XYZ file of C-alpha atoms in Angstrom:
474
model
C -25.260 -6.769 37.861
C -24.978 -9.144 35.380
C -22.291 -10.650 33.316
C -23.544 -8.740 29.868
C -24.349 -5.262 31.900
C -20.697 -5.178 33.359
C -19.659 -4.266 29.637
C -21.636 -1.540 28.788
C -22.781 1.585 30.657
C -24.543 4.682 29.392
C -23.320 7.710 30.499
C -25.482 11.157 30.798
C -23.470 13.689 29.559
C -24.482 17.554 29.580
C -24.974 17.014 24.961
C -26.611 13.749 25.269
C -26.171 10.168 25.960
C -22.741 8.107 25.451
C -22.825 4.415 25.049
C -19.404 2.628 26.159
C -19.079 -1.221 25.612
C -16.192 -1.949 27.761
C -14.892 -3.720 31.021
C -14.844 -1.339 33.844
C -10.768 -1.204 33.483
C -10.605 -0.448 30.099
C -13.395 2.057 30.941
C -11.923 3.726 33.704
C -8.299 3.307 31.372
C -9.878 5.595 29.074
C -9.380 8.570 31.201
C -11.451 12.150 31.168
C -10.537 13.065 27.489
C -12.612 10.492 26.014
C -15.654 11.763 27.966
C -15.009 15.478 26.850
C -14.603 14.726 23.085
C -17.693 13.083 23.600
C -19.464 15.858 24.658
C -18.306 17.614 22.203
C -19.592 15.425 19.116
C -22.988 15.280 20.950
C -23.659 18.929 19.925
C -23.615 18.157 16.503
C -27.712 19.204 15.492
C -29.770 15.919 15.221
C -27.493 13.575 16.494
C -29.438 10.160 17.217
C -27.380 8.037 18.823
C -23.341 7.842 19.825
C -21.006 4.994 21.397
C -17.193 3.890 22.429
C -16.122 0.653 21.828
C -13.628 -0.925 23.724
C -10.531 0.402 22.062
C -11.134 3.583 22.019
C -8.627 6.445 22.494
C -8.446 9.754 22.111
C -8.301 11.348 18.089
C -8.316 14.347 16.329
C -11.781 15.744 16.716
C -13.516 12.267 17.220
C -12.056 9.282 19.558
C -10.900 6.237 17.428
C -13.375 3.954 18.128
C -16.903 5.846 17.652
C -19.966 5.300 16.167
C -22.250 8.159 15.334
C -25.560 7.758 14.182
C -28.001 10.208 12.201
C -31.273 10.008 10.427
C -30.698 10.758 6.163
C -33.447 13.771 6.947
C -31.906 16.443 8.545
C -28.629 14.334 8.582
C -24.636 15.576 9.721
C -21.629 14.270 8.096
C -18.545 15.352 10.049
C -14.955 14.352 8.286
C -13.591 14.133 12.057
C -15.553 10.931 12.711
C -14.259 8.899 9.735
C -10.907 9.766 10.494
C -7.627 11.408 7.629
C -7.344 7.811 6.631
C -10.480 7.497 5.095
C -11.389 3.693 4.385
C -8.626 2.107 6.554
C -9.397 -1.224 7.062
C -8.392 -5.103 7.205
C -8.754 -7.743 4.559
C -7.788 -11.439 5.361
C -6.765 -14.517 2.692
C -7.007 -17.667 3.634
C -4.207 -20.345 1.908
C -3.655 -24.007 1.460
C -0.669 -24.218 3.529
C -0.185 -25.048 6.990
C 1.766 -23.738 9.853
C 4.128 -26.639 10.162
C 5.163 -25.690 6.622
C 6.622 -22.557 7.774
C 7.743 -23.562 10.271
C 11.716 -23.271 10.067
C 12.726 -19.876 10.762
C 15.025 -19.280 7.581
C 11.868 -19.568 5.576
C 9.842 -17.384 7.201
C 12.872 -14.769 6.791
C 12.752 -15.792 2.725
C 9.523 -15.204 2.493
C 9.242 -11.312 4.119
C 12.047 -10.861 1.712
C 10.247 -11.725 -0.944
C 7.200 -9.869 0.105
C 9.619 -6.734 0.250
C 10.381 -6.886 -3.266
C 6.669 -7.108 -4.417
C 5.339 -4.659 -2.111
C 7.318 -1.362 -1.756
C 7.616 -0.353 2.085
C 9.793 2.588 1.953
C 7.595 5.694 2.600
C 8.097 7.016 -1.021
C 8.718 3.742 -3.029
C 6.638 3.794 -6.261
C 4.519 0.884 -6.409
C 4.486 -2.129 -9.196
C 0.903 -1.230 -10.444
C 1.854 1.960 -13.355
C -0.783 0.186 -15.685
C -4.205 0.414 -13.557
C -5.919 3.980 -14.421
C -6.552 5.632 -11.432
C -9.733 7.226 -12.704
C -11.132 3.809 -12.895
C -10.338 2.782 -9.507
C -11.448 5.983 -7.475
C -14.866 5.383 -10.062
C -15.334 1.738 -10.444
C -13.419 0.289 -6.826
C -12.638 -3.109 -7.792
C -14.537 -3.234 -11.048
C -11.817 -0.375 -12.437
C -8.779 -3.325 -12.054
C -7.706 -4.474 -15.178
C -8.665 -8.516 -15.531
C -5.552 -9.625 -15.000
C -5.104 -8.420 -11.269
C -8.334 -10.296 -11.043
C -6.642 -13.714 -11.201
C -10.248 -15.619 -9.673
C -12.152 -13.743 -12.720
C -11.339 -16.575 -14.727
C -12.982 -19.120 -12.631
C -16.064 -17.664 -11.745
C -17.396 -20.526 -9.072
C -14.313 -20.208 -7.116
C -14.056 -16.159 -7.088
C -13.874 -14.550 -4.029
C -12.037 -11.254 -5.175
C -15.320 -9.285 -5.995
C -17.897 -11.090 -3.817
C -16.558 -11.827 -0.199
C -15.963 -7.852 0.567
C -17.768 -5.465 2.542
C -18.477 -3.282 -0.833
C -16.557 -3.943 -4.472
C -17.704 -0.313 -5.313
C -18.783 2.682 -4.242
C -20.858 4.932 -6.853
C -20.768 8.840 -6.386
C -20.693 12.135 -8.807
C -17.638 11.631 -10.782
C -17.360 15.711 -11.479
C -16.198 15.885 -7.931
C -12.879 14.745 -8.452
C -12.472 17.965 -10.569
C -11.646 19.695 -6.912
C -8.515 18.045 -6.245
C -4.968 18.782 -7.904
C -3.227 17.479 -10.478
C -0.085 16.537 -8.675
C -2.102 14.529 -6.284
C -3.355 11.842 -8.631
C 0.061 11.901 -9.840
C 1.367 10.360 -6.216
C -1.643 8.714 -5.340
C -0.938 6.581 -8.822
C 2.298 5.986 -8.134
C 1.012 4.574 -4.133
C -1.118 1.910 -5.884
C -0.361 -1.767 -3.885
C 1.912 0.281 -1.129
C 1.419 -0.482 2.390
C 2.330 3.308 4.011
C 3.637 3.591 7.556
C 2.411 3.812 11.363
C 0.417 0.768 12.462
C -0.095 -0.574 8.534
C 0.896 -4.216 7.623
C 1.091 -7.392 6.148
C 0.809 -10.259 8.615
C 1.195 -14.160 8.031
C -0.523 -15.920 10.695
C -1.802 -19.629 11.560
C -5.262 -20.145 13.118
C -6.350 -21.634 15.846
C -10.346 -22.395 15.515
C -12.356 -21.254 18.687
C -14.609 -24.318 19.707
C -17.402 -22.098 20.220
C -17.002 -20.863 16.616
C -16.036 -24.279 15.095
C -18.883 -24.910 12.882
C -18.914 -20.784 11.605
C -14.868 -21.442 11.292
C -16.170 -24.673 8.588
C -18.183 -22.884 6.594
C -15.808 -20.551 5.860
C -13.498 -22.738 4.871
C -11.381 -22.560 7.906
C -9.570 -25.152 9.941
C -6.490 -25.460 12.912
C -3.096 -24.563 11.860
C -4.422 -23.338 8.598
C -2.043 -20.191 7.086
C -3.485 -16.978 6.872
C -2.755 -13.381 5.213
C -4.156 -10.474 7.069
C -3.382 -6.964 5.737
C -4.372 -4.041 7.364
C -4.215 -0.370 5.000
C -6.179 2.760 3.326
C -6.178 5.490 1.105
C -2.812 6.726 1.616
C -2.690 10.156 0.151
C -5.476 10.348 -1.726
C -7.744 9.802 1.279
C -5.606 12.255 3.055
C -6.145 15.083 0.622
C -9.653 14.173 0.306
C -10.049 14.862 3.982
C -7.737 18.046 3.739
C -9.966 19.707 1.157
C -13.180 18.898 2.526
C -12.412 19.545 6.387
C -11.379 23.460 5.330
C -14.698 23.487 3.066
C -16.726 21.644 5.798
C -15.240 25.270 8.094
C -16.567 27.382 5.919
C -20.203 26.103 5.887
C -19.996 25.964 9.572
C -18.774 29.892 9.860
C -21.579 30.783 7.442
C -24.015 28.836 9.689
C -22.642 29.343 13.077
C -22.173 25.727 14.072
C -19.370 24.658 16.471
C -18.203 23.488 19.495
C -15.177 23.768 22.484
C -13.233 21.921 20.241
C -12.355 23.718 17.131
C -10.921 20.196 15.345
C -14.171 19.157 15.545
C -15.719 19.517 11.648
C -18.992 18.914 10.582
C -21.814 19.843 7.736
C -25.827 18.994 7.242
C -25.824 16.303 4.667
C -27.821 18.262 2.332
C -25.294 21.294 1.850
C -22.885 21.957 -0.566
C -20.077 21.372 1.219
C -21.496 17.832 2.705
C -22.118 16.635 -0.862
C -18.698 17.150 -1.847
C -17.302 15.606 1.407
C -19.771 12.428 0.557
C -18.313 12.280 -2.942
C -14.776 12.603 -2.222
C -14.921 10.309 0.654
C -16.972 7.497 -1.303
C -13.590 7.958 -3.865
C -11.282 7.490 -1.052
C -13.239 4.706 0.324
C -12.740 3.064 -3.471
C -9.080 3.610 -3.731
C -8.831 1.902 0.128
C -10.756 -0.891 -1.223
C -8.447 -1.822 -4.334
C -5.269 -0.831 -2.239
C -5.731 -3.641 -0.283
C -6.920 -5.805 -3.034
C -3.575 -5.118 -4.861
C -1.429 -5.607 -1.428
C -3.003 -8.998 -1.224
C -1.991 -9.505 -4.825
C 1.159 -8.746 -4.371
C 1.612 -11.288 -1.520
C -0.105 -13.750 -3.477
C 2.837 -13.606 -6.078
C 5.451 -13.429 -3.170
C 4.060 -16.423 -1.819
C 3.625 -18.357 -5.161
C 7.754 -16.761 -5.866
C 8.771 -18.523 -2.969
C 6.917 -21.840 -2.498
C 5.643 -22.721 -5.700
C 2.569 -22.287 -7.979
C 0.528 -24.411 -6.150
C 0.067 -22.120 -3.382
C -3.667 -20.742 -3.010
C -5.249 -17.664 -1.705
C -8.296 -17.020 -1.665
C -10.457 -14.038 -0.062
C -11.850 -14.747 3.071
C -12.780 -10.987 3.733
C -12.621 -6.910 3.105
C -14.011 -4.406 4.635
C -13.577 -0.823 6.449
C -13.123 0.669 9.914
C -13.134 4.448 8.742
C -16.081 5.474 6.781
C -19.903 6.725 6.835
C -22.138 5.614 4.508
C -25.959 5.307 4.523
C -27.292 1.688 5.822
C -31.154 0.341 6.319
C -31.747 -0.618 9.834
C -35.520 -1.751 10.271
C -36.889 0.162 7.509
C -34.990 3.124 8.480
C -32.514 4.944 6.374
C -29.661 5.935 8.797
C -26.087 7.436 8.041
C -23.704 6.124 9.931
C -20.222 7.089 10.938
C -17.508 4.740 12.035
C -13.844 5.298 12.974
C -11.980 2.963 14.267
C -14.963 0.844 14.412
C -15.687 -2.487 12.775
C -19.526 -3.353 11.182
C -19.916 -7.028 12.431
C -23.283 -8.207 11.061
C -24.815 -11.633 12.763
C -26.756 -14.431 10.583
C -29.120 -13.929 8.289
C -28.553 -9.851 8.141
C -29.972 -8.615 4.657
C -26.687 -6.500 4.913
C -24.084 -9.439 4.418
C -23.108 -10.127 1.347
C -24.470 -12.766 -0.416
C -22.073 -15.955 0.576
C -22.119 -15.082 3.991
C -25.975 -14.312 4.406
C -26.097 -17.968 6.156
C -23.241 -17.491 8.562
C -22.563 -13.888 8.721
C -19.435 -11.970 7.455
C -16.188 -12.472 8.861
C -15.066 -9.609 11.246
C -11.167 -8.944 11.053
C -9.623 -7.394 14.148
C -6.047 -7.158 14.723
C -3.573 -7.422 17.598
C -0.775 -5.464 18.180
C 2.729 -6.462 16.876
C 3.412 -9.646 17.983
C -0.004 -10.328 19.444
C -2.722 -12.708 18.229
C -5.772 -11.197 15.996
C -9.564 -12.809 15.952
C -11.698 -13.370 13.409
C -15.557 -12.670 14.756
C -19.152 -12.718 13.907
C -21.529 -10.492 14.765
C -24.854 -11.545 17.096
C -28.469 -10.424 16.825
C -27.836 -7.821 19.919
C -25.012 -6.059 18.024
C -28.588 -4.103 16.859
C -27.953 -2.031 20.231
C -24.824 -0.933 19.218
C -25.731 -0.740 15.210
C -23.834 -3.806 14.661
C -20.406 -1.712 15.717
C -17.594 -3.529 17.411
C -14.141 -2.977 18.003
C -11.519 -2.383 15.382
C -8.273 -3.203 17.093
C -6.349 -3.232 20.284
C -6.316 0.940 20.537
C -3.286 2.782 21.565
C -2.307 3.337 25.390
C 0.163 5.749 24.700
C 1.958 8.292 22.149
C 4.521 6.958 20.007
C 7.021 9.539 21.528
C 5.652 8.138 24.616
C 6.575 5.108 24.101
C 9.696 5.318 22.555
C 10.765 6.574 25.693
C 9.103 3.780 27.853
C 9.773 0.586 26.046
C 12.898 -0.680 25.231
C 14.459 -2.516 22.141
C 15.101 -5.174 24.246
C 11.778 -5.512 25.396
C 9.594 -5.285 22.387
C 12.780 -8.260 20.906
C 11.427 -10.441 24.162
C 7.633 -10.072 22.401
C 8.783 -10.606 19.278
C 10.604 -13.937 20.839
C 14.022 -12.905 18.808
C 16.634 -15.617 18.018
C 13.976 -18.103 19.448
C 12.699 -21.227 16.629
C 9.397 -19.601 16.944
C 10.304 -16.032 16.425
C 7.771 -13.427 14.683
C 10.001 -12.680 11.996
C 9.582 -8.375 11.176
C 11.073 -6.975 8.192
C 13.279 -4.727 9.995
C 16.643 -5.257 10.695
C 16.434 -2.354 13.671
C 13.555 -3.091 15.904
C 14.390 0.462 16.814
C 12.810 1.733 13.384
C 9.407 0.311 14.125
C 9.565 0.425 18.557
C 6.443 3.338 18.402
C 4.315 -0.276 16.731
C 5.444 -2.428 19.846
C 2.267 -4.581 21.746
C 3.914 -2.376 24.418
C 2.082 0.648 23.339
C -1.795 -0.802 23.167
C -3.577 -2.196 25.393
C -4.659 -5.683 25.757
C -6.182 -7.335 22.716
C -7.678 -10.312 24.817
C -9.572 -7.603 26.909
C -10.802 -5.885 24.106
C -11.913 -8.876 22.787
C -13.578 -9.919 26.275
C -15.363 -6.689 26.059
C -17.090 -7.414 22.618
C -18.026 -10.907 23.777
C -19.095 -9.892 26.975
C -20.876 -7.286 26.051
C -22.837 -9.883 23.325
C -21.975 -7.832 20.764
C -20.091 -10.789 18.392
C -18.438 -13.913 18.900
C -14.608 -15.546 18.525
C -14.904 -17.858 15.452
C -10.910 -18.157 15.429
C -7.662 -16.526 17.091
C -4.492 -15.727 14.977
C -1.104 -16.394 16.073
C 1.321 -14.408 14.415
C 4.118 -16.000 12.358
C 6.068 -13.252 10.137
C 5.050 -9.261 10.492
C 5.866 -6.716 7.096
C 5.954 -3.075 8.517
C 6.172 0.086 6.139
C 8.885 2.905 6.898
């Protein structure tokens, strides 16, 4: 067997055909479950082509880490493979600073205050953003913000905000956001530029260019010990209604046209019917709201930062984009729609798909650790094709949070998180015991998921993140 086929194996199941890139113990980790969920979303009509990357875990309906693949003629969407969150995803800044600058404790402490007072983390804080109209976010994306949230606008050459991102926009019927309630645009207003809960956060980390990756790493502007912001959020409730509405919609096409399987989470629609046109509409609203969310989070640190050390401080955009969505995407002439949740889109050099300053290089792909953990930053190869350019999105869970509240102790996840040590990841919480459900302890390995991805010559380490200071939501 050789190196590249001990990371992937295809596995005949009654429905169809899995694909799992993964080491042989994170596949045989994965347990049973993940094999009958499978089988599951393989008798969805017309399905072309589904896989597990190495992260993946059991979900509601759909594993966390699947792609599903259709043809646009006689097409499925299904609401349970992108996931309630709908456009979760990372975005990473890249600033002039170095680690050595941060590198006295106290600092790092000032600075997560600061962060704190510019990003609300309490579960219902309001956020600091009352003056954006929602409408033009969940139409426009990015293009919605007012100019002054924009701060690169003004010098066009060295923008990043609306160009180095997966998508700035996405375009849909605007009469479809006539099917959700008043109240709800209400909250989701007020949750503009907040982080939310769970495994969400804001992460200051310092780089440490892979040698393989060195001459990627220059082109995009990155070098050793350089400072990094990685933030990792979605549509908070806006995405979560979205996919409330829609999945009790999606149930009523699929009584009418008796579709189904064993599992009766499991929600899907044709494409072309009512009830998968609204889904597509909504979601591409939700995926627009996840999209400026982050924007504004990074914002917000920007002005932490610049609060704290000084006007001088830069941030630029190194990267956005999504690990819970489907969208259409041309592959070889083909129109395909493509589902991924909990799964990153890591396209190689010279992709038509990359946006247009990384068409030389390929577009940065942002996968975190756990807490307390290093995070890469990848590139995709040519034989990502295989896998439709999908790769991991994160470490993936091991066990429960209840599980692992009563597994891990406070003590333990402190020891990770090297407390009272010089070189302690500073966390915004006081009580460790707030946030022990988000310890590494509770996913697996991010090296080995990462070995997976590499080994399986799906994409390539351009740089590993060590983190510095962590900012956790309630």
């Amino acid at each position: 067997m050789s190196n590249e086929q001990a990371y992937y194996r295809r596995i005949d199941l009654p429905a169809g055909d899995l694909h799992v890139y993964a080491s042989d113990p994170l596949f045989r980790d994965m347990g049973h479950k993940v094999l009958e969920m499978a089988n599951n979303n393989l008798q969805i009509p017309n399905i072309r082509y589904m896989s597990y990357t190495p992260d993946a875990h059991v979900g509601v309906g759909t594993c966390i880490g699947t792609t599903a693949v259709w043809e646009m003629e006689g097409g499925y969407v299904s609401p349970s493979i992108v996931g309630s969150d709908i456009g979760c995803g990372m975005r990473v800044h890249v600033t002039n600073l170095k680690a050595e600058e941060l590198k006295d404790v106290k600092l790092r402490r000032k600075l997560v205050k600061a962060i704190e007072r510019f990003i609300p983390v309490e579960n219902h804080a309001r956020g600091h953003f009352s003056d954006i109209r929602l409408e033009q976010v969940l139409l426009k994306g990015l293009h919605g913000l007012p100019g002054k949230y924009v701060p690169d606008s003004y010098t066009p050459k060295r923008a990043t905000s609306l160009t180095h991102v997966e998508s700035s926009a996405f375009r849909f019927d605007e009469n479809a956001l006539n099917r959700l309630p008043e109240p709800l645009w209400h909250r989701s207003h007020r949750q503009l530029g907040t982080l939310g809960g769970g495994n969400h956060f804001v992460e200051i980390q310092a780089v440490q260019v892979d040698e393989g990756g060195r001459a990627t790493a220059e082109k995009w502007g990155l070098e050793d010990g350089q400072v990094i912001v990685m933030l990792h959020s979605g549509s908070r409730a806006w995405g979560g209604a979205v996919n409330q509405y829609c999945v009790s919609e999606v149930a009523k096409t699929m009584s009418k046209l008796g579709l189904g399987t064993a599992d009766p989470k499991l929600k899907y629609a044709p494409l072309d019917s009512a009830a998968g046109d609204a889904y597509l509409n909504l979601m591409y609203s939700a995926l627009n709201y996840a999209i400026v969310n982050r924007h504004l989070l990074a914002y917000a640190v920007r002005e932490a930062f610049r609060d704290t050390l000084g006007k001088a401080v830069e941030m630029r955009t190194l990267y956005d984009l999504m690990h819970n969505y489907a969208c259409e995407e041309e592959e070889n002439g083909e129109s395909l729609f493509i589902h991924r949740k909990g799964a990153t889109r890591a396209l190689p050099a010279g992709h038509p798909g990359n946006p247009e300053p990384y068409r030389e290089t390929g577009h940065p792909a942002l996968i975190p650790g756990s807490m307390g953990t290093s995070s890469y930053l990848m590139v995709g190869a040519d034989a990502g094709t295989a896998n439709y350019y999908s790769i991991c999105h994160g470490a993936g869970r091991i066990r429960s949070r209840n599980a692992t509240k009563q597994l891990v102790t406070v003590d333990e996840f402190a020891s990770s998180m090297r407390v009272g040590r010089d070189d302690e990841i500073v966390v915004n919480h006081r009580a460790l015991e707030a946030i022990l459900d988000e310890s590494p302890q509770a996913y697996k390995n991010v090296d080995h998921i990462i070995e997976s991805v590499v080994g399986a010559g799906l994409a390539s380490v351009v740089a590993k993140c060590s983190p510095l200071a962590t900012v956790k939501g309630v």
